Amino acid sequence: MYLDRIVETKREETAKLAEHFSIDKAIETISSMPATKGFAQRLTAGKKRDMGLIAEVKKASPSKGLIRPDFNPVEIALTYEEAGADCLSVLTDAPYFQGSGEYLKAVRKAVNLPLLRKDFVIDERQIYEARLLGADAVLLIAAILTPEQISSFMKTAASIGLDSLIEVHSVEEMKQVLDLELYDGALIGINNRNLHTFETSLAATEVLSKLVPAGVPVISESGISSTLDMEFLRKTGASGVLVGEYFMRQKDIAAAVHNLMGPLQKEGSVHLHG
Ligand SMILES: O=C(O)c1ccccc1NCC(=O)[C@H](O)[C@H](O)COP(=O)(O)O
């Protein structure tokens, strides 16, 4: 199974990381870093349209191979920012997504938006590393973590100012996550992609969002590519969407953001550079 392969690779990567990474030193460095930017807040009260947008900087994927050959993460991030994305997701996994921690660092320097480190977190060192790279949030995938790990990682993340996007794909995972004490800044991500078969269906959001109590923000992730999809997702009560491949395949990324998401409703809150 592909997800098992990815997790096996992460075990190797984190074992290597453990050889040199000091959590105490990381905490010391983080204590003098600027505060994080409130990832969850930007997707709820602070969103710029009726639906929040996490726009993904994604070069390749296990399901689709190379998606964007002319990949310039900083240019893409700046385009997303100018088009009014609320937050960005930057893939840092190298072997399967051709991402990099260096891309996250470079994007952090270039844009003001809150950033999600998109990777497969299985070890708390990756959470400290995310903060050092400039992330404002981490992804915690229920399919590869125990509820105890999710709880503990969410706590670690919160202790260093990071929000958590907790990703589920099944009723069982959703129930387990909802049984946890969710920290302020926790978002539920419903992945429309089955991470074992790679099939996507927005029915995942339709079905699973019904289980989420009012007040817990839901982000619908993956396989979103049309205004019809957005209409469908609005009716599920999702607060926002995470979109990668659709934008990455467009020549004019900014136009694609505007077409998919509709006009900006909070013009004043768009942070442009200059
Ligand atoms: O994208 C994949 O092929 C994939 C395969 C295995 C595990 C995770 C995978 N994707 C991670 C994601 O969650 C997506 O990059 C993200 O939700 C955006 O999805 P999309 O808009 O479909 O690119």
CSV table of C-alpha atoms and ligand atoms in Angstrom, one decimal:
chain,number,residue,atom,x,y,z
A,1,MET,CA,0.0,0.0,0.0
A,2,TYR,CA,1.3,3.4,-1.0
A,3,LEU,CA,0.5,5.1,2.3
A,4,ASP,CA,2.5,2.4,4.1
A,5,ARG,CA,5.5,3.1,1.8
A,6,ILE,CA,5.3,6.8,2.5
A,7,VAL,CA,5.2,6.1,6.3
A,8,GLU,CA,8.1,3.7,6.0
A,9,THR,CA,10.1,6.5,4.3
A,10,LYS,CA,9.1,8.9,7.0
A,11,ARG,CA,10.4,6.5,9.6
A,12,GLU,CA,13.8,6.4,7.9
A,13,GLU,CA,13.8,10.3,7.5
A,14,THR,CA,12.8,10.9,11.2
A,15,ALA,CA,15.4,8.3,12.4
A,16,LYS,CA,18.1,10.3,10.6
A,17,LEU,CA,16.6,13.6,11.9
A,18,ALA,CA,16.8,12.2,15.5
A,19,GLU,CA,20.6,11.7,15.1
A,20,HIS,CA,21.2,15.5,15.1
A,21,PHE,CA,18.0,17.4,16.0
A,22,SER,CA,17.8,18.8,19.5
A,23,ILE,CA,14.3,19.7,20.7
A,24,ASP,CA,15.7,21.8,23.5
A,25,LYS,CA,17.8,23.8,21.0
A,26,ALA,CA,14.7,24.2,18.7
A,27,ILE,CA,12.6,25.5,21.6
A,28,GLU,CA,15.3,28.0,22.4
A,29,THR,CA,15.5,29.2,18.8
A,30,ILE,CA,11.7,29.4,18.5
A,31,SER,CA,11.5,31.5,21.6
A,32,SER,CA,13.1,34.4,19.7
A,33,MET,CA,11.3,33.9,16.4
A,34,PRO,CA,8.3,36.2,15.4
A,35,ALA,CA,4.9,34.9,16.4
A,36,THR,CA,3.0,32.7,14.0
A,37,LYS,CA,0.2,34.1,11.8
A,38,GLY,CA,-3.0,32.4,13.0
A,39,PHE,CA,-3.6,29.9,10.3
A,40,ALA,CA,-7.1,28.7,11.6
A,41,GLN,CA,-8.2,32.3,12.3
A,42,ARG,CA,-7.6,33.3,8.6
A,43,LEU,CA,-9.8,30.4,7.5
A,44,THR,CA,-12.7,31.2,9.8
A,45,ALA,CA,-13.4,34.8,11.0
A,46,GLY,CA,-10.6,36.2,8.8
A,47,LYS,CA,-11.5,34.6,5.5
A,48,LYS,CA,-11.7,36.8,2.4
A,49,ARG,CA,-14.6,35.1,0.7
A,50,ASP,CA,-17.6,33.0,1.9
A,51,MET,CA,-15.3,29.9,1.6
A,52,GLY,CA,-11.7,30.0,3.0
A,53,LEU,CA,-8.9,28.9,0.6
A,54,ILE,CA,-5.7,27.0,1.4
A,55,ALA,CA,-3.9,27.1,-1.9
A,56,GLU,CA,-1.3,24.4,-2.4
A,57,VAL,CA,2.2,24.7,-3.8
A,58,LYS,CA,2.5,21.2,-5.3
A,59,LYS,CA,4.9,20.1,-8.0
A,60,ALA,CA,4.1,16.4,-8.2
A,61,SER,CA,2.1,13.7,-6.4
A,62,PRO,CA,2.0,9.9,-6.1
A,63,SER,CA,-1.3,9.7,-7.8
A,64,LYS,CA,-0.5,12.0,-10.8
A,65,GLY,CA,3.3,12.1,-11.1
A,66,LEU,CA,4.7,15.5,-12.3
A,67,ILE,CA,1.9,18.1,-12.2
A,68,ARG,CA,3.8,21.3,-12.9
A,69,PRO,CA,7.1,21.1,-14.8
A,70,ASP,CA,7.9,24.8,-14.7
A,71,PHE,CA,7.6,24.8,-10.9
A,72,ASN,CA,8.8,28.0,-9.1
A,73,PRO,CA,7.4,27.8,-5.5
A,74,VAL,CA,8.0,31.5,-4.7
A,75,GLU,CA,6.4,32.8,-7.8
A,76,ILE,CA,3.4,30.5,-7.3
A,77,ALA,CA,3.1,31.6,-3.7
A,78,LEU,CA,3.2,35.3,-4.6
A,79,THR,CA,0.5,34.7,-7.3
A,80,TYR,CA,-1.7,32.9,-4.8
A,81,GLU,CA,-1.2,35.8,-2.3
A,82,GLU,CA,-2.2,38.4,-4.8
A,83,ALA,CA,-5.2,36.4,-5.9
A,84,GLY,CA,-6.5,36.4,-2.3
A,85,ALA,CA,-5.7,33.0,-1.0
A,86,ASP,CA,-6.2,32.9,2.8
A,87,CYS,CA,-3.4,30.5,3.6
A,88,LEU,CA,-0.9,28.4,1.6
A,89,SER,CA,0.1,24.7,1.9
A,90,VAL,CA,3.7,23.9,0.9
A,91,LEU,CA,4.7,20.3,0.4
A,92,THR,CA,8.0,19.5,2.1
A,93,ASP,CA,8.1,15.8,1.2
A,94,ALA,CA,10.8,15.2,-1.4
A,95,PRO,CA,10.5,11.5,-2.4
A,96,TYR,CA,6.8,11.4,-3.3
A,97,PHE,CA,5.8,15.0,-4.0
A,98,GLN,CA,9.1,16.6,-5.1
A,99,GLY,CA,8.7,19.1,-2.3
A,100,SER,CA,11.3,20.5,0.1
A,101,GLY,CA,11.8,22.2,3.4
A,102,GLU,CA,13.8,24.8,1.4
A,103,TYR,CA,10.6,25.7,-0.5
A,104,LEU,CA,8.8,26.4,2.7
A,105,LYS,CA,11.6,28.6,3.9
A,106,ALA,CA,11.7,30.5,0.7
A,107,VAL,CA,8.0,31.0,0.6
A,108,ARG,CA,8.0,32.1,4.2
A,109,LYS,CA,10.4,34.9,3.2
A,110,ALA,CA,8.3,36.0,0.2
A,111,VAL,CA,4.7,36.1,1.5
A,112,ASN,CA,2.8,37.2,4.5
A,113,LEU,CA,0.2,34.5,4.5
A,114,PRO,CA,0.0,31.7,7.1
A,115,LEU,CA,1.6,28.5,5.9
A,116,LEU,CA,0.9,24.9,6.4
A,117,ARG,CA,3.8,22.4,6.3
A,118,LYS,CA,2.3,19.7,4.2
A,119,ASP,CA,4.0,16.4,5.1
A,120,PHE,CA,3.4,13.2,6.8
A,121,VAL,CA,4.1,13.9,10.5
A,122,ILE,CA,4.9,10.8,12.6
A,123,ASP,CA,7.5,12.3,15.0
A,124,GLU,CA,7.3,15.4,17.2
A,125,ARG,CA,10.6,16.6,15.8
A,126,GLN,CA,8.9,17.3,12.5
A,127,ILE,CA,6.6,19.7,14.3
A,128,TYR,CA,9.5,21.7,15.8
A,129,GLU,CA,11.2,21.5,12.4
A,130,ALA,CA,8.0,22.9,10.7
A,131,ARG,CA,8.1,25.9,13.1
A,132,LEU,CA,11.8,26.5,12.4
A,133,LEU,CA,11.1,26.4,8.6
A,134,GLY,CA,8.5,29.1,9.0
A,135,ALA,CA,5.2,27.1,9.1
A,136,ASP,CA,2.2,28.3,11.0
A,137,ALA,CA,0.4,25.0,11.0
A,138,VAL,CA,1.0,21.3,10.6
A,139,LEU,CA,-1.0,18.5,9.1
A,140,LEU,CA,-1.9,15.6,11.3
A,141,ILE,CA,-3.3,12.6,9.3
A,142,ALA,CA,-5.5,10.3,11.3
A,143,ALA,CA,-4.9,7.4,9.0
A,144,ILE,CA,-1.2,7.2,10.1
A,145,LEU,CA,-1.5,8.3,13.8
A,146,THR,CA,-3.1,6.9,16.9
A,147,PRO,CA,-5.6,9.2,18.7
A,148,GLU,CA,-3.0,9.5,21.5
A,149,GLN,CA,-0.4,10.7,19.0
A,150,ILE,CA,-2.8,13.2,17.4
A,151,SER,CA,-3.6,14.6,20.9
A,152,SER,CA,0.0,14.8,21.9
A,153,PHE,CA,1.2,16.3,18.5
A,154,MET,CA,-1.7,18.9,18.6
A,155,LYS,CA,-0.5,19.9,22.1
A,156,THR,CA,3.2,20.2,21.0
A,157,ALA,CA,2.1,22.2,18.0
A,158,ALA,CA,0.0,24.6,20.1
A,159,SER,CA,2.9,25.0,22.6
A,160,ILE,CA,5.0,26.6,19.8
A,161,GLY,CA,2.2,28.6,18.2
A,162,LEU,CA,1.3,26.2,15.4
A,163,ASP,CA,-2.3,25.3,14.5
A,164,SER,CA,-3.2,21.8,13.5
A,165,LEU,CA,-5.1,20.6,10.5
A,166,ILE,CA,-6.3,17.2,11.5
A,167,GLU,CA,-7.2,15.1,8.5
A,168,VAL,CA,-9.7,12.3,8.3
A,169,HIS,CA,-11.2,10.2,5.6
A,170,SER,CA,-13.6,7.8,7.3
A,171,VAL,CA,-16.4,7.8,9.8
A,172,GLU,CA,-14.2,5.9,12.3
A,173,GLU,CA,-11.3,8.4,12.0
A,174,MET,CA,-13.8,11.3,12.4
A,175,LYS,CA,-15.3,9.8,15.5
A,176,GLN,CA,-11.9,9.2,17.0
A,177,VAL,CA,-10.8,12.8,16.3
A,178,LEU,CA,-14.0,14.3,17.7
A,179,ASP,CA,-13.5,12.3,20.9
A,180,LEU,CA,-10.3,14.3,21.5
A,181,GLU,CA,-10.0,17.6,23.2
A,182,LEU,CA,-9.5,19.9,20.3
A,183,TYR,CA,-7.2,22.8,21.0
A,184,ASP,CA,-8.0,26.3,19.8
A,185,GLY,CA,-6.6,26.5,16.4
A,186,ALA,CA,-7.5,23.0,15.4
A,187,LEU,CA,-9.3,22.5,12.1
A,188,ILE,CA,-10.8,19.3,10.8
A,189,GLY,CA,-9.7,18.5,7.3
A,190,ILE,CA,-11.9,16.0,5.4
A,191,ASN,CA,-9.8,14.5,2.7
A,192,ASN,CA,-11.9,13.6,-0.4
A,193,ARG,CA,-9.0,11.4,-1.6
A,194,ASN,CA,-8.8,7.9,-0.3
A,195,LEU,CA,-5.1,7.7,0.5
A,196,HIS,CA,-5.0,4.0,-0.3
A,197,THR,CA,-6.7,3.9,-3.7
A,198,PHE,CA,-6.1,7.7,-4.6
A,199,GLU,CA,-9.8,7.9,-5.7
A,200,THR,CA,-11.4,11.3,-4.9
A,201,SER,CA,-15.1,11.9,-4.2
A,202,LEU,CA,-16.6,15.0,-2.6
A,203,ALA,CA,-19.1,12.6,-1.0
A,204,ALA,CA,-16.5,12.2,1.7
A,205,THR,CA,-17.1,15.8,2.8
A,206,GLU,CA,-20.8,15.5,2.4
A,207,VAL,CA,-21.0,12.5,4.6
A,208,LEU,CA,-18.4,13.2,7.2
A,209,SER,CA,-19.1,16.9,7.7
A,210,LYS,CA,-22.6,15.9,9.1
A,211,LEU,CA,-20.7,14.4,12.1
A,212,VAL,CA,-18.9,17.6,13.0
A,213,PRO,CA,-20.5,19.7,15.8
A,214,ALA,CA,-21.3,23.4,15.0
A,215,GLY,CA,-18.4,25.7,15.7
A,216,VAL,CA,-15.7,23.2,14.6
A,217,PRO,CA,-14.3,24.4,11.3
A,218,VAL,CA,-14.1,21.9,8.4
A,219,ILE,CA,-11.8,22.2,5.5
A,220,SER,CA,-12.6,20.1,2.4
A,221,GLU,CA,-9.4,18.8,0.8
A,222,SER,CA,-8.5,17.3,-2.6
A,223,GLY,CA,-10.2,16.7,-5.9
A,224,ILE,CA,-11.7,20.2,-6.1
A,225,SER,CA,-11.7,21.7,-9.6
A,226,SER,CA,-14.9,23.5,-10.6
A,227,THR,CA,-17.5,26.1,-9.4
A,228,LEU,CA,-20.0,23.2,-9.3
A,229,ASP,CA,-17.7,21.5,-6.8
A,230,MET,CA,-17.6,24.7,-4.8
A,231,GLU,CA,-21.4,25.0,-4.9
A,232,PHE,CA,-21.7,21.4,-3.6
A,233,LEU,CA,-19.2,22.0,-0.8
A,234,ARG,CA,-20.9,25.2,0.3
A,235,LYS,CA,-24.0,23.2,1.0
A,236,THR,CA,-22.0,20.8,3.3
A,237,GLY,CA,-21.2,23.7,5.6
A,238,ALA,CA,-17.4,23.5,5.1
A,239,SER,CA,-15.6,26.6,6.1
A,240,GLY,CA,-13.0,26.3,3.4
A,241,VAL,CA,-11.2,24.2,0.8
A,242,LEU,CA,-7.6,23.0,0.1
A,243,VAL,CA,-6.8,23.0,-3.6
A,244,GLY,CA,-3.6,21.9,-5.2
A,245,GLU,CA,-3.6,20.1,-8.5
A,246,TYR,CA,-6.3,22.1,-10.2
A,247,PHE,CA,-4.4,25.4,-9.7
A,248,MET,CA,-1.0,23.8,-10.5
A,249,ARG,CA,-2.3,22.7,-14.0
A,250,GLN,CA,-3.3,26.2,-15.0
A,251,LYS,CA,-1.2,28.6,-17.1
A,252,ASP,CA,-2.9,31.6,-15.4
A,253,ILE,CA,-3.1,30.6,-11.7
A,254,ALA,CA,-4.5,33.9,-10.5
A,255,ALA,CA,-7.4,33.7,-12.9
A,256,ALA,CA,-8.1,30.1,-11.8
A,257,VAL,CA,-8.2,31.2,-8.2
A,258,HIS,CA,-10.7,34.0,-9.0
A,259,ASN,CA,-12.8,31.7,-11.2
A,260,LEU,CA,-13.0,28.9,-8.6
A,261,MET,CA,-13.4,31.0,-5.5
A,262,GLY,CA,-15.4,34.0,-6.8
A,263,PRO,CA,-14.8,37.7,-6.0
A,264,LEU,CA,-13.0,38.8,-2.9
A,265,GLN,CA,-15.4,39.9,-0.2
A,266,LYS,CA,-12.8,41.4,2.2
A,267,GLU,CA,-10.6,43.4,-0.1
A,268,GLY,CA,-9.0,45.2,2.7
A,269,SER,CA,-7.5,42.1,4.3
A,270,VAL,CA,-5.5,41.1,1.3
A,271,HIS,CA,-1.8,41.5,2.0
A,272,LEU,CA,0.0,42.5,-1.1
A,273,HIS,CA,3.8,43.0,-1.3
A,274,GLY,CA,5.6,46.1,-2.4
B,1,LIG,O1,-2.1,14.0,-4.0
B,1,LIG,C1,-1.8,12.7,-3.9
B,1,LIG,O2,-1.7,12.0,-4.8
B,1,LIG,C2,-1.6,12.1,-2.5
B,1,LIG,C3,-1.3,10.8,-2.4
B,1,LIG,C4,-1.1,10.2,-1.2
B,1,LIG,C5,-1.2,10.9,-0.1
B,1,LIG,C6,-1.5,12.3,-0.1
B,1,LIG,C7,-1.8,12.8,-1.3
B,1,LIG,N1,-2.1,14.2,-1.4
B,1,LIG,C8,-2.0,15.1,-0.4
B,1,LIG,C9,-3.1,16.0,-0.3
B,1,LIG,O3,-3.8,16.0,0.7
B,1,LIG,C10,-3.4,16.9,-1.5
B,1,LIG,O4,-2.1,17.4,-2.0
B,1,LIG,C11,-4.2,18.2,-1.2
B,1,LIG,O5,-5.4,17.8,-0.5
B,1,LIG,C12,-4.6,18.8,-2.5
B,1,LIG,O6,-5.3,17.9,-3.3
B,1,LIG,P1,-5.5,18.2,-4.9
B,1,LIG,O7,-6.3,19.5,-5.0
B,1,LIG,O8,-6.3,17.1,-5.4
B,1,LIG,O9,-4.2,18.3,-5.5
